Amino acid sequence: MGYEIRKEGDILIVRVNGEFDLHVADYARRDIDIQIRAQGVKHILFDLGGLTFIDSSGLGVILGRYRKVSENGGRAAISGAPPNIKKVMEISGLNRLMPFFVDCASAMLELG
Amino acid sequence: MGYEIRKEGDILIVRVNGEFDLHVADYARRDIDIQIRAQGVKHILFDLGGLTFIDSSGLGVILGRYRKVSENGGRAAISGAPPNIKKVMEISGLNRLMPFFVDCASAMLELG
Amino acid sequence: MIRNQMRLEFLSCSENVGLARVAVAAFASGVDFNLSDLEEIKVAVSEAVSNAMIHGYEGATTGTVRLSASLSDEALEIVVEDDGKGIPDVEQAMLPGTGSDPERLGLGFVFMKSFMDEVDVWTEVGKGTRVKLLKSLPGNGSHLANL
Amino acid sequence: MIRNQMRLEFLSCSENVGLARVAVAAFASGVDFNLSDLEEIKVAVSEAVSNAMIHGYEGATTGTVRLSASLSDEALEIVVEDDGKGIPDVEQAMLPGTGSDPERLGLGFVFMKSFMDEVDVWTEVGKGTRVKLLKSLPGNGSHLANL
Ligand SMILES: Nc1ncnc2c1ncn2[C@@H]1O[C@H](COP(=O)(O)OP(=O)(O)O)[C@@H](O)[C@H]1O
Ligand SMILES: Nc1ncnc2c1ncn2[C@@H]1O[C@H](COP(=O)(O)OP(=O)(O)O)[C@@H](O)[C@H]1O
């Protein structure tokens, strides 16, 4: 449950576990934005390997962070999304805005 | 979920998986009694290795079958009960009526 | 102060016992109960709801069972209610092994009492039964509630 | 014919969105929906309940959200209701990306419509909103319901 935020080079890696809904969204949005500023990162990677559920509140957080880093010339990516999560993301069109990678390592290679 | 009933020698082995509550109890009671008669078994073994929950409705089914086989000189045993299940059984005193075994094989040795 | 609250109403068919357990577990998931506390709460809820179905409505699946849960800073309080036949002698009913059905252990109330910090019953014959189950929050002196 | 029925009421705080999902999933577990159907139902419920909290009650945690579910031989019907601010223009609100909040996708209704067989909204400004979500049971011609 919950999420972990860490920095590698100029990438902020956000791992979200469990259910990414309204309840998690409110906290996650705030914490990620604080870290983007504090860590001075350029890109953001959402590691969704431990995610079991997402709805439009969770997707909204991802989209909002995508916009934020894009404004500063950075990029956003998704890694490890399980099939059911990927499906919801595809309906939302988020997959047309940012690339999906099978795992964290290959996403890092691309962003880094 | 649910339960499986099979026969080995003169032992009826009932494996209950998932949650053993009122809903499962009604069906399980009937099916086990049918099989005790049909298979002409003497002893009964409840294999609880896949159980995640039990309450007094589930325990009632076990106690009732214990009584049934006892009346005909048979014995009843429990195997593989996870710690949380064992705790509930101990409060019920069922552990003073029938032996507990770590797994199905050792229970079979004892009953057989 | 009430921190959260829910009410759940369902038909008295046995598949809904699991629904009641799952709802209470989800409701209590915000509290740092340990796994074994949560297990015990589930057993207590299961007993109260099963009693409403088996005894209150005598197995009829058309009755309504009401469950409410509220969370304060001190405790989780769960109330299970039926409009069934009621209990003529509550004291006697709460003793172990005094149930009416040989296929039942007569341990429902015993489990509720061993697993919760407080169990209260209101009942009226022909009207229904209301069982209140209280569990003190971790670090809230649950030993005191047992006095 | 109604096979099962439940009603759940809870406070409009965001931790209860999970409670609503879990209760509906447990309620629907008797039906042989496949895993992906169940996932989709959970997303739809999550959207309707989140909307009641964010938009209906504008984030206040003291409102009450009511959810009811009933199961017939043909379909699972879920109704999510709030006594919040209501929607002035439903048709417009149901279009993708027309939400008021830049942090939201405006896809709540789009998800409900893609994942359920029927979505109906009743609303009155200043009174509240009621969203009915219907999912046909497997083998019950869910393709027809989409016509
Ligand atoms: N909701 C209820 N409505 C009517 N009678 C009840 C109710 N709950 C309990 N009882 C009575 O109290 C007795 C003891 O209940 P309990 O300790 O749960 O044991 P059991 O359910 O195994 O009989 C029951 O046998 C029943 O007669
Ligand atoms: N229960 C509700 N009460 C009031 N307004 C609502 C409710 N549900 C939806 N709305 C309105 O409809 C719009 C579209 O909703 P939706 O498609 O879920 O997108 P989002 O929630 O991302 O904005 C919302 O922005 C809101 O203005």
Coordinates of C-alpha atoms and ligand atoms in Angstrom, one line a residue:
Chain A
M1 CA 0.0 0.0 0.0
G2 CA 1.0 3.6 -0.5
Y3 CA 3.8 5.0 -2.6
E4 CA 7.6 5.6 -2.4
I5 CA 9.4 8.5 -4.0
R6 CA 13.1 8.4 -4.8
K7 CA 15.6 10.2 -7.1
E8 CA 18.0 8.7 -9.5
G9 CA 20.1 11.2 -11.5
D10 CA 17.6 13.8 -12.8
I11 CA 14.7 11.4 -12.7
L12 CA 12.1 11.2 -9.9
I13 CA 10.9 7.7 -9.5
V14 CA 7.4 7.3 -8.0
R15 CA 6.4 3.7 -7.1
V16 CA 2.7 3.4 -6.4
N17 CA 1.6 0.1 -4.7
G18 CA -1.9 -1.2 -4.1
E19 CA -4.9 1.0 -5.1
F20 CA -4.3 4.4 -6.7
D21 CA -7.7 6.1 -6.1
L22 CA -9.0 9.5 -4.7
H23 CA -7.7 8.7 -1.2
V24 CA -4.1 8.1 -2.3
A25 CA -4.3 10.8 -5.0
D26 CA -4.6 13.7 -2.6
Y27 CA -1.5 12.8 -0.6
A28 CA 0.5 11.6 -3.6
R29 CA -0.1 14.7 -5.6
R30 CA 1.2 17.0 -2.8
D31 CA 4.2 14.8 -1.9
I32 CA 5.3 14.4 -5.5
D33 CA 5.1 18.1 -6.2
I34 CA 7.2 18.8 -3.1
Q35 CA 9.8 16.3 -4.2
I36 CA 9.9 17.6 -7.8
R37 CA 10.8 21.0 -6.5
A38 CA 13.1 19.9 -3.6
Q39 CA 15.1 17.4 -5.7
G40 CA 15.4 19.6 -8.8
V41 CA 14.6 16.6 -11.1
K42 CA 13.8 17.0 -14.8
H43 CA 12.0 13.7 -15.6
I44 CA 9.4 11.6 -13.8
L45 CA 8.9 7.8 -13.9
F46 CA 5.8 6.2 -12.5
D47 CA 6.7 2.6 -11.5
L48 CA 3.4 0.8 -11.4
G49 CA 4.6 -2.7 -10.9
G50 CA 2.9 -3.0 -7.6
L51 CA -0.4 -1.4 -8.6
T52 CA -3.7 -3.4 -8.3
F53 CA -6.2 -0.7 -9.1
I54 CA -6.4 2.7 -10.7
D55 CA -9.2 5.0 -11.6
S56 CA -9.4 8.5 -13.0
S57 CA -8.3 10.1 -9.8
G58 CA -5.0 8.2 -9.9
L59 CA -4.7 8.9 -13.6
G60 CA -5.3 12.6 -13.0
V61 CA -2.2 12.7 -10.7
I62 CA -0.1 11.1 -13.4
L63 CA -1.4 13.4 -16.1
G64 CA -0.9 16.5 -13.8
R65 CA 2.8 15.5 -13.1
Y66 CA 3.3 14.8 -16.9
R67 CA 2.2 18.4 -17.6
K68 CA 4.4 19.8 -14.9
V69 CA 7.6 18.2 -16.1
S70 CA 6.8 18.8 -19.7
E71 CA 6.5 22.6 -19.1
N72 CA 10.1 22.5 -18.0
G73 CA 11.3 20.4 -20.9
G74 CA 11.3 17.1 -19.0
R75 CA 9.6 13.8 -19.9
A76 CA 7.3 11.3 -18.1
A77 CA 7.1 7.6 -18.5
I78 CA 5.3 4.6 -17.0
S79 CA 6.8 1.2 -16.2
G80 CA 5.6 -2.2 -15.2
A81 CA 1.8 -1.5 -15.4
P82 CA -0.1 -4.8 -15.0
P83 CA -2.5 -5.6 -17.9
N84 CA -5.7 -4.4 -16.1
I85 CA -4.1 -1.1 -15.2
K86 CA -2.7 -0.7 -18.8
K87 CA -6.2 -1.2 -20.1
V88 CA -7.7 1.6 -18.0
M89 CA -4.8 3.8 -19.1
E90 CA -5.4 3.1 -22.7
I91 CA -9.0 4.1 -22.5
S92 CA -7.9 7.3 -20.9
G93 CA -5.5 8.0 -23.7
L94 CA -2.6 8.5 -21.3
N95 CA -0.5 6.0 -23.4
R96 CA -0.5 8.5 -26.2
L97 CA 1.1 11.1 -24.0
M98 CA 3.9 9.1 -22.4
P99 CA 5.8 5.9 -23.2
F100 CA 5.1 2.6 -21.4
F101 CA 8.0 0.3 -20.5
V102 CA 7.9 -3.3 -19.2
D103 CA 10.2 -2.5 -16.2
C104 CA 11.9 0.3 -14.4
A105 CA 15.3 -0.4 -15.8
S106 CA 14.4 -0.1 -19.4
A107 CA 12.4 3.1 -18.7
M108 CA 15.5 4.6 -16.9
L109 CA 17.7 3.8 -19.9
E110 CA 15.3 5.7 -22.2
L111 CA 14.7 8.7 -19.9
G112 CA 18.3 9.0 -18.6
Chain B
M1 CA -13.0 -21.3 -2.4
G2 CA -15.4 -24.1 -1.5
Y3 CA -14.5 -27.6 -0.5
E4 CA -13.4 -31.0 -2.0
I5 CA -14.4 -34.4 -0.6
R6 CA -12.5 -37.5 -1.4
K7 CA -12.1 -41.0 0.0
E8 CA -8.8 -42.8 0.9
G9 CA -9.3 -46.3 2.4
D10 CA -11.9 -45.9 5.1
I11 CA -11.2 -42.2 5.6
L12 CA -13.3 -39.4 4.1
I13 CA -11.0 -36.4 3.5
V14 CA -12.7 -33.1 3.4
R15 CA -10.6 -30.2 2.2
V16 CA -12.1 -26.8 2.9
N17 CA -10.6 -23.8 1.2
G18 CA -11.2 -20.1 1.7
E19 CA -13.9 -19.0 4.2
F20 CA -15.8 -21.6 6.2
D21 CA -18.9 -19.7 7.4
L22 CA -22.7 -20.0 7.4
H23 CA -22.9 -19.9 3.6
V24 CA -20.5 -22.7 3.1
A25 CA -21.7 -24.7 6.2
D26 CA -25.2 -25.4 4.8
Y27 CA -23.9 -27.0 1.6
A28 CA -20.9 -28.7 3.2
R29 CA -22.9 -30.3 5.9
R30 CA -25.3 -31.9 3.4
D31 CA -22.6 -33.0 1.0
I32 CA -20.3 -34.5 3.6
D33 CA -23.2 -36.5 5.2
I34 CA -24.2 -37.8 1.7
Q35 CA -20.6 -38.9 1.1
I36 CA -20.2 -40.5 4.6
R37 CA -23.1 -42.7 3.8
A38 CA -22.4 -43.3 0.1
Q39 CA -18.7 -44.1 0.6
G40 CA -19.2 -46.2 3.7
V41 CA -16.2 -44.6 5.4
K42 CA -15.3 -44.9 9.1
H43 CA -13.1 -41.9 9.8
I44 CA -13.1 -38.3 8.8
L45 CA -10.2 -35.9 8.2
F46 CA -10.7 -32.2 7.8
D47 CA -7.8 -30.8 5.8
L48 CA -7.8 -27.1 6.6
G49 CA -4.5 -26.1 4.9
G50 CA -6.4 -23.8 2.5
L51 CA -8.7 -22.2 5.1
T52 CA -8.5 -18.4 5.6
F53 CA -11.5 -17.9 7.9
I54 CA -13.7 -20.0 10.3
D55 CA -16.5 -19.0 12.7
S56 CA -18.8 -21.1 14.8
S57 CA -21.0 -22.1 11.8
G58 CA -17.9 -23.8 10.3
L59 CA -16.9 -25.3 13.6
G60 CA -20.4 -26.6 14.0
V61 CA -20.1 -28.6 10.8
I62 CA -16.9 -30.2 12.0
L63 CA -18.3 -30.9 15.5
G64 CA -21.4 -32.5 13.9
R65 CA -19.4 -34.8 11.7
Y66 CA -17.1 -35.7 14.6
R67 CA -20.2 -36.8 16.5
K68 CA -21.5 -38.7 13.5
V69 CA -18.4 -40.8 12.9
S70 CA -17.8 -41.3 16.7
E71 CA -21.2 -42.9 17.1
N72 CA -20.1 -45.6 14.6
G73 CA -16.7 -46.1 16.3
G74 CA -14.8 -43.9 13.9
R75 CA -12.4 -41.0 14.6
A76 CA -12.1 -37.4 13.4
A77 CA -9.0 -35.3 12.9
I78 CA -7.9 -31.9 11.7
S79 CA -4.8 -31.2 9.6
G80 CA -2.9 -28.2 8.4
A81 CA -4.9 -25.5 10.2
P82 CA -3.2 -22.1 9.9
P83 CA -2.4 -20.3 13.2
N84 CA -5.5 -18.0 13.1
I85 CA -7.8 -20.9 12.5
K86 CA -6.2 -22.9 15.2
K87 CA -6.7 -20.1 17.7
V88 CA -10.5 -20.0 17.0
M89 CA -10.6 -23.8 17.3
E90 CA -8.9 -23.7 20.6
I91 CA -11.3 -21.2 22.1
S92 CA -14.1 -23.5 20.9
G93 CA -12.5 -26.5 22.7
L94 CA -12.7 -28.6 19.5
N95 CA -9.0 -29.4 20.0
R96 CA -9.9 -31.3 23.1
L97 CA -12.2 -33.6 21.0
M98 CA -10.0 -34.4 18.1
P99 CA -6.3 -34.4 17.3
F100 CA -4.6 -31.7 15.2
F101 CA -1.8 -32.7 12.7
V102 CA 0.5 -30.4 10.8
D103 CA -0.3 -32.0 7.4
C104 CA -2.6 -34.4 5.7
A105 CA 0.0 -37.2 5.4
S106 CA 0.7 -37.4 9.2
A107 CA -3.0 -37.4 10.0
M108 CA -3.6 -40.3 7.5
L109 CA -0.9 -42.3 9.2
E110 CA -2.6 -41.9 12.5
L111 CA -6.1 -42.5 11.4
G112 CA -5.4 -45.2 8.9
Chain C
M1 CA -15.4 12.4 18.3
I2 CA -16.7 10.3 15.4
R3 CA -14.0 9.9 12.7
N4 CA -15.8 7.7 10.3
Q5 CA -19.2 6.1 9.9
M6 CA -21.0 3.6 7.7
R7 CA -24.3 1.8 7.6
L8 CA -24.9 -1.4 5.6
E9 CA -28.2 -3.1 5.0
F10 CA -28.7 -6.5 3.3
L11 CA -31.0 -9.4 2.9
S12 CA -30.8 -12.3 5.4
C13 CA -29.3 -14.8 2.9
S14 CA -26.1 -16.5 4.0
E15 CA -23.9 -15.2 1.1
N16 CA -24.2 -11.8 2.7
V17 CA -22.3 -12.9 5.9
G18 CA -19.1 -12.5 3.8
L19 CA -20.2 -9.1 2.6
A20 CA -20.6 -7.9 6.2
R21 CA -17.2 -9.2 7.2
V22 CA -15.5 -7.6 4.1
A23 CA -17.2 -4.3 4.6
V24 CA -16.2 -4.1 8.3
A25 CA -12.6 -5.1 7.5
A26 CA -12.4 -2.4 4.8
F27 CA -14.0 0.1 7.2
A28 CA -11.5 -0.8 9.9
S29 CA -8.5 -0.8 7.5
G30 CA -7.7 2.8 8.3
V31 CA -7.0 1.9 11.9
D32 CA -3.7 0.3 12.8
F33 CA -5.4 -2.9 14.2
N34 CA -3.0 -5.8 13.8
L35 CA -3.9 -8.7 11.6
S36 CA -5.0 -10.8 14.6
D37 CA -7.3 -8.0 15.9
L38 CA -8.9 -7.7 12.4
E39 CA -9.4 -11.5 12.2
E40 CA -11.1 -11.4 15.6
I41 CA -13.4 -8.5 14.6
K42 CA -14.4 -10.5 11.5
V43 CA -15.3 -13.5 13.6
A44 CA -17.4 -11.5 16.0
V45 CA -19.2 -9.8 13.1
S46 CA -19.7 -13.1 11.4
E47 CA -21.3 -14.5 14.6
A48 CA -23.7 -11.6 15.1
V49 CA -24.8 -11.5 11.5
S50 CA -25.2 -15.3 11.3
N51 CA -27.3 -15.2 14.4
A52 CA -29.6 -12.6 12.9
M53 CA -30.1 -14.8 9.9
I54 CA -30.4 -18.2 11.6
H55 CA -32.1 -17.3 14.8
G56 CA -33.6 -13.9 14.3
Y57 CA -35.2 -14.7 10.9
E58 CA -35.1 -18.5 11.4
G59 CA -33.4 -19.0 8.1
A60 CA -35.9 -16.9 6.0
T61 CA -33.9 -15.1 3.3
T62 CA -36.3 -12.1 3.0
G63 CA -35.4 -10.4 6.3
T64 CA -33.2 -7.3 6.4
V65 CA -30.1 -7.2 8.5
R66 CA -28.7 -3.8 9.4
L67 CA -25.1 -3.3 10.3
S68 CA -23.6 0.0 11.3
A69 CA -20.0 0.8 12.2
S70 CA -18.5 4.0 13.6
L71 CA -15.0 4.9 14.5
S72 CA -14.1 7.3 17.2
D73 CA -10.7 8.2 18.6
E74 CA -11.2 5.5 21.2
A75 CA -13.0 2.6 19.6
L76 CA -14.6 0.8 16.7
E77 CA -18.3 0.3 17.4
I78 CA -20.3 -2.2 15.4
V79 CA -24.1 -2.6 15.7
V80 CA -25.9 -5.6 14.1
E81 CA -29.7 -5.4 14.1
D82 CA -32.5 -7.6 12.9
D83 CA -36.3 -7.3 13.1
G84 CA -36.7 -11.0 13.9
K85 CA -38.1 -13.1 16.6
G86 CA -36.0 -11.7 19.5
I87 CA -34.4 -13.6 22.5
P88 CA -36.7 -14.5 25.4
D89 CA -33.8 -14.9 27.9
V90 CA -30.6 -13.1 26.9
E91 CA -28.6 -14.1 30.0
Q92 CA -29.3 -17.7 29.3
A93 CA -28.6 -17.3 25.6
M94 CA -25.2 -15.8 26.2
L95 CA -24.0 -18.9 28.1
P96 CA -21.8 -21.3 26.1
G97 CA -23.5 -24.3 24.6
T98 CA -27.1 -23.3 25.3
G99 CA -28.1 -23.0 21.7
S100 CA -31.2 -24.6 20.4
D101 CA -29.6 -26.3 17.4
P102 CA -27.5 -29.5 17.9
E103 CA -25.6 -28.6 14.7
R104 CA -24.5 -25.4 16.3
L105 CA -21.9 -25.0 19.1
G106 CA -23.7 -22.4 21.1
L107 CA -20.5 -20.4 21.0
G108 CA -21.5 -17.4 19.0
F109 CA -21.8 -15.0 22.0
V110 CA -18.8 -16.6 23.6
F111 CA -16.7 -15.7 20.5
M112 CA -18.1 -12.2 20.4
K113 CA -17.2 -11.7 24.1
S114 CA -13.7 -13.2 23.8
F115 CA -12.9 -11.2 20.7
M116 CA -14.4 -7.8 21.5
D117 CA -14.0 -5.5 24.5
E118 CA -17.7 -5.0 25.0
V119 CA -20.8 -6.9 23.9
D120 CA -24.3 -5.5 24.6
V121 CA -27.6 -7.0 23.5
W122 CA -31.0 -5.3 23.3
T123 CA -33.9 -7.6 22.3
E124 CA -37.6 -7.7 22.3
V125 CA -39.5 -10.9 21.6
G126 CA -41.4 -10.6 18.3
K127 CA -39.6 -7.3 17.5
G128 CA -35.9 -8.1 17.0
T129 CA -32.4 -8.0 18.3
R130 CA -29.6 -5.5 18.4
V131 CA -26.1 -6.5 19.3
K132 CA -23.4 -3.8 19.9
L133 CA -19.8 -4.9 19.6
L134 CA -17.0 -2.6 20.7
K135 CA -13.3 -2.9 20.1
S136 CA -11.0 -0.4 21.7
L137 CA -8.4 1.1 19.4
P138 CA -4.8 -0.1 19.7
G139 CA -3.1 1.8 22.5
N140 CA -6.5 2.8 24.0
G141 CA -6.4 0.7 27.1
S142 CA -8.4 -2.3 25.8
H143 CA -7.5 -4.1 29.0
L144 CA -9.5 -1.5 31.0
A145 CA -12.6 -2.2 28.9
N146 CA -12.4 -5.8 30.0
L147 CA -12.8 -4.9 33.7
Chain D
M1 CA -36.8 -11.2 -9.8
I2 CA -34.4 -9.7 -7.2
R3 CA -31.9 -12.3 -6.0
N4 CA -30.0 -10.2 -3.6
Q5 CA -29.9 -6.6 -2.4
M6 CA -27.8 -4.3 -0.2
R7 CA -27.6 -0.7 0.8
L8 CA -24.5 1.0 2.0
E9 CA -24.2 4.5 3.5
F10 CA -21.0 6.3 4.4
L11 CA -19.4 9.6 5.1
S12 CA -17.9 11.5 2.1
C13 CA -14.3 11.1 3.1
S14 CA -12.0 9.7 0.6
E15 CA -11.0 6.5 2.5
N16 CA -14.5 5.3 2.0
V17 CA -14.1 5.0 -1.8
G18 CA -12.2 1.8 -1.2
L19 CA -15.0 0.6 1.1
A20 CA -17.5 1.1 -1.6
R21 CA -15.4 -0.9 -4.1
V22 CA -14.8 -3.7 -1.8
A23 CA -18.5 -4.0 -0.8
V24 CA -19.7 -4.0 -4.4
A25 CA -17.0 -6.6 -5.3
A26 CA -18.1 -8.8 -2.4
F27 CA -21.7 -8.4 -3.3
A28 CA -21.0 -9.3 -6.9
S29 CA -18.8 -12.3 -6.0
G30 CA -21.8 -14.7 -6.1
V31 CA -22.1 -13.9 -9.9
D32 CA -19.8 -15.6 -12.3
F33 CA -18.4 -12.3 -13.6
N34 CA -14.9 -12.8 -14.9
L35 CA -12.0 -10.9 -13.2
S36 CA -11.9 -8.3 -15.9
D37 CA -15.7 -7.6 -15.5
L38 CA -15.2 -7.2 -11.7
E39 CA -12.3 -4.8 -12.2
E40 CA -14.4 -2.7 -14.5
I41 CA -17.3 -2.6 -12.1
K42 CA -14.9 -1.5 -9.4
V43 CA -13.6 1.3 -11.6
A44 CA -17.1 2.5 -12.4
V45 CA -18.2 2.5 -8.7
S46 CA -15.0 4.3 -7.8
E47 CA -15.7 7.0 -10.3
A48 CA -19.3 7.5 -9.2
V49 CA -18.5 7.6 -5.5
S50 CA -15.4 9.9 -6.0
N51 CA -17.6 12.3 -8.0
A52 CA -20.2 12.4 -5.2
M53 CA -17.3 13.3 -2.8
I54 CA -15.3 15.8 -4.9
H55 CA -18.1 17.4 -7.0
G56 CA -21.3 16.7 -5.1
Y57 CA -19.9 17.6 -1.6
E58 CA -17.0 19.7 -3.0
G59 CA -14.6 17.9 -0.8
A60 CA -16.5 18.3 2.5
T61 CA -16.2 15.1 4.5
T62 CA -19.5 15.4 6.4
G63 CA -21.8 14.5 3.5
T64 CA -23.4 11.1 3.2
V65 CA -23.0 9.0 0.1
R66 CA -25.6 6.2 -0.4
L67 CA -24.9 3.2 -2.5
S68 CA -27.3 0.5 -3.2
A69 CA -26.8 -2.7 -5.2
S70 CA -29.3 -5.3 -6.4
L71 CA -28.9 -8.4 -8.3
S72 CA -31.6 -9.9 -10.6
D73 CA -31.4 -12.8 -12.9
E74 CA -30.5 -10.3 -15.7
A75 CA -28.2 -7.7 -14.2
L76 CA -26.3 -6.1 -11.4
E77 CA -27.7 -2.6 -10.7
I78 CA -25.8 -0.1 -8.6
V79 CA -27.1 3.3 -7.6
V80 CA -24.8 6.0 -6.1
E81 CA -26.5 9.0 -4.6
D82 CA -25.4 12.2 -2.9
D83 CA -27.3 15.2 -1.5
G84 CA -24.7 17.6 -2.9
K85 CA -24.7 20.5 -5.3
G86 CA -26.1 18.7 -8.3
I87 CA -25.1 19.1 -12.0
P88 CA -26.5 22.0 -14.0
D89 CA -25.9 20.5 -17.4
V90 CA -25.7 16.7 -17.4
E91 CA -25.2 16.2 -21.1
Q92 CA -22.2 18.6 -21.1
A93 CA -20.8 17.0 -17.9
M94 CA -20.9 13.5 -19.5
L95 CA -18.6 14.6 -22.4
P96 CA -15.0 13.6 -22.0
G97 CA -12.6 16.2 -20.7
T98 CA -15.2 18.8 -19.7
G99 CA -14.5 18.6 -16.0
S100 CA -13.9 21.8 -14.0
D101 CA -10.7 20.7 -12.3
P102 CA -7.4 20.8 -14.3
E103 CA -6.1 18.0 -12.0
R104 CA -8.9 15.7 -13.1
L105 CA -9.2 14.1 -16.5
G106 CA -12.9 14.6 -17.0
L107 CA -13.1 10.9 -17.7
G108 CA -15.3 9.7 -14.8
F109 CA -18.4 9.4 -16.9
V110 CA -16.5 8.1 -19.8
F111 CA -15.2 5.2 -17.7
M112 CA -18.6 4.5 -16.3
K113 CA -20.0 4.3 -19.8
S114 CA -17.2 2.2 -21.2
F115 CA -17.3 -0.3 -18.3
M116 CA -21.0 -0.6 -17.6
D117 CA -23.9 -1.5 -20.0
E118 CA -26.1 1.4 -18.9
V119 CA -25.4 4.7 -17.1
D120 CA -28.3 6.9 -16.0
V121 CA -28.1 10.2 -14.1
W122 CA -30.8 12.1 -12.2
T123 CA -29.7 15.4 -10.7
E124 CA -31.2 18.5 -9.3
V125 CA -29.1 21.6 -8.7
G126 CA -28.8 22.2 -4.9
K127 CA -30.4 18.9 -4.1
G128 CA -28.1 16.1 -5.3
T129 CA -27.2 13.5 -7.9
R130 CA -28.1 9.9 -8.4
V131 CA -26.1 7.7 -10.8
K132 CA -27.5 4.3 -11.9
L133 CA -24.9 1.8 -13.2
L134 CA -26.1 -1.4 -14.8
K135 CA -24.1 -4.4 -15.8
S136 CA -25.8 -7.3 -17.5
L137 CA -25.0 -10.7 -16.1
P138 CA -22.6 -12.9 -18.1
G139 CA -24.6 -14.7 -20.8
N140 CA -27.4 -12.2 -20.6
G141 CA -26.8 -10.4 -23.9
S142 CA -24.8 -7.5 -22.6
H143 CA -24.2 -6.5 -26.2
L144 CA -27.9 -5.9 -26.6
A145 CA -27.9 -3.5 -23.6
N146 CA -25.4 -1.4 -25.5
L147 CA -27.7 -0.7 -28.4
Ligands
LIG1 N1 -30.4 -12.4 16.6 C1 -31.0 -13.3 17.3 N2 -32.3 -13.5 17.3 C2 -32.9 -14.5 18.0 N3 -32.3 -15.3 18.8 C3 -30.9 -15.2 18.9 C4 -30.2 -14.2 18.2 N4 -28.9 -14.3 18.5 C5 -28.8 -15.4 19.3 N5 -30.0 -15.9 19.6 C6 -30.3 -17.0 20.6 O1 -29.2 -17.2 21.4 C7 -28.7 -18.5 21.4 C8 -27.2 -18.5 21.6 O2 -26.5 -17.9 20.5 P1 -25.0 -18.3 20.1 O3 -24.2 -18.1 21.4 O4 -24.6 -17.4 19.0 O5 -25.0 -19.8 19.8 P2 -25.6 -20.6 18.5 O6 -25.9 -19.6 17.4 O7 -24.5 -21.5 18.1 O8 -26.8 -21.3 18.9 C9 -29.1 -19.0 20.0 O9 -29.2 -20.4 20.0 C10 -30.5 -18.3 19.9 O10 -31.5 -19.1 20.5
LIG2 N1 -22.1 13.8 -8.1 C1 -21.8 14.9 -8.7 N2 -22.3 16.1 -8.2 C2 -22.0 17.3 -8.8 N3 -21.3 17.3 -10.0 C3 -20.9 16.2 -10.6 C4 -21.1 14.9 -10.0 N4 -20.6 14.0 -10.8 C5 -20.1 14.7 -11.8 N5 -20.3 16.0 -11.7 C6 -19.8 17.1 -12.7 O1 -19.6 16.4 -14.0 C7 -18.2 16.7 -14.4 C8 -17.7 15.5 -15.2 O2 -17.5 14.4 -14.3 P1 -16.4 13.3 -14.7 O3 -16.7 12.8 -16.1 O4 -16.5 12.2 -13.6 O5 -15.0 14.0 -14.7 P2 -14.1 14.6 -13.5 O6 -14.6 14.0 -12.2 O7 -12.7 14.1 -13.9 O8 -14.2 16.1 -13.6 C9 -17.5 17.0 -13.1 O9 -16.4 17.8 -13.4 C10 -18.6 17.7 -12.3 O10 -18.6 19.1 -12.7

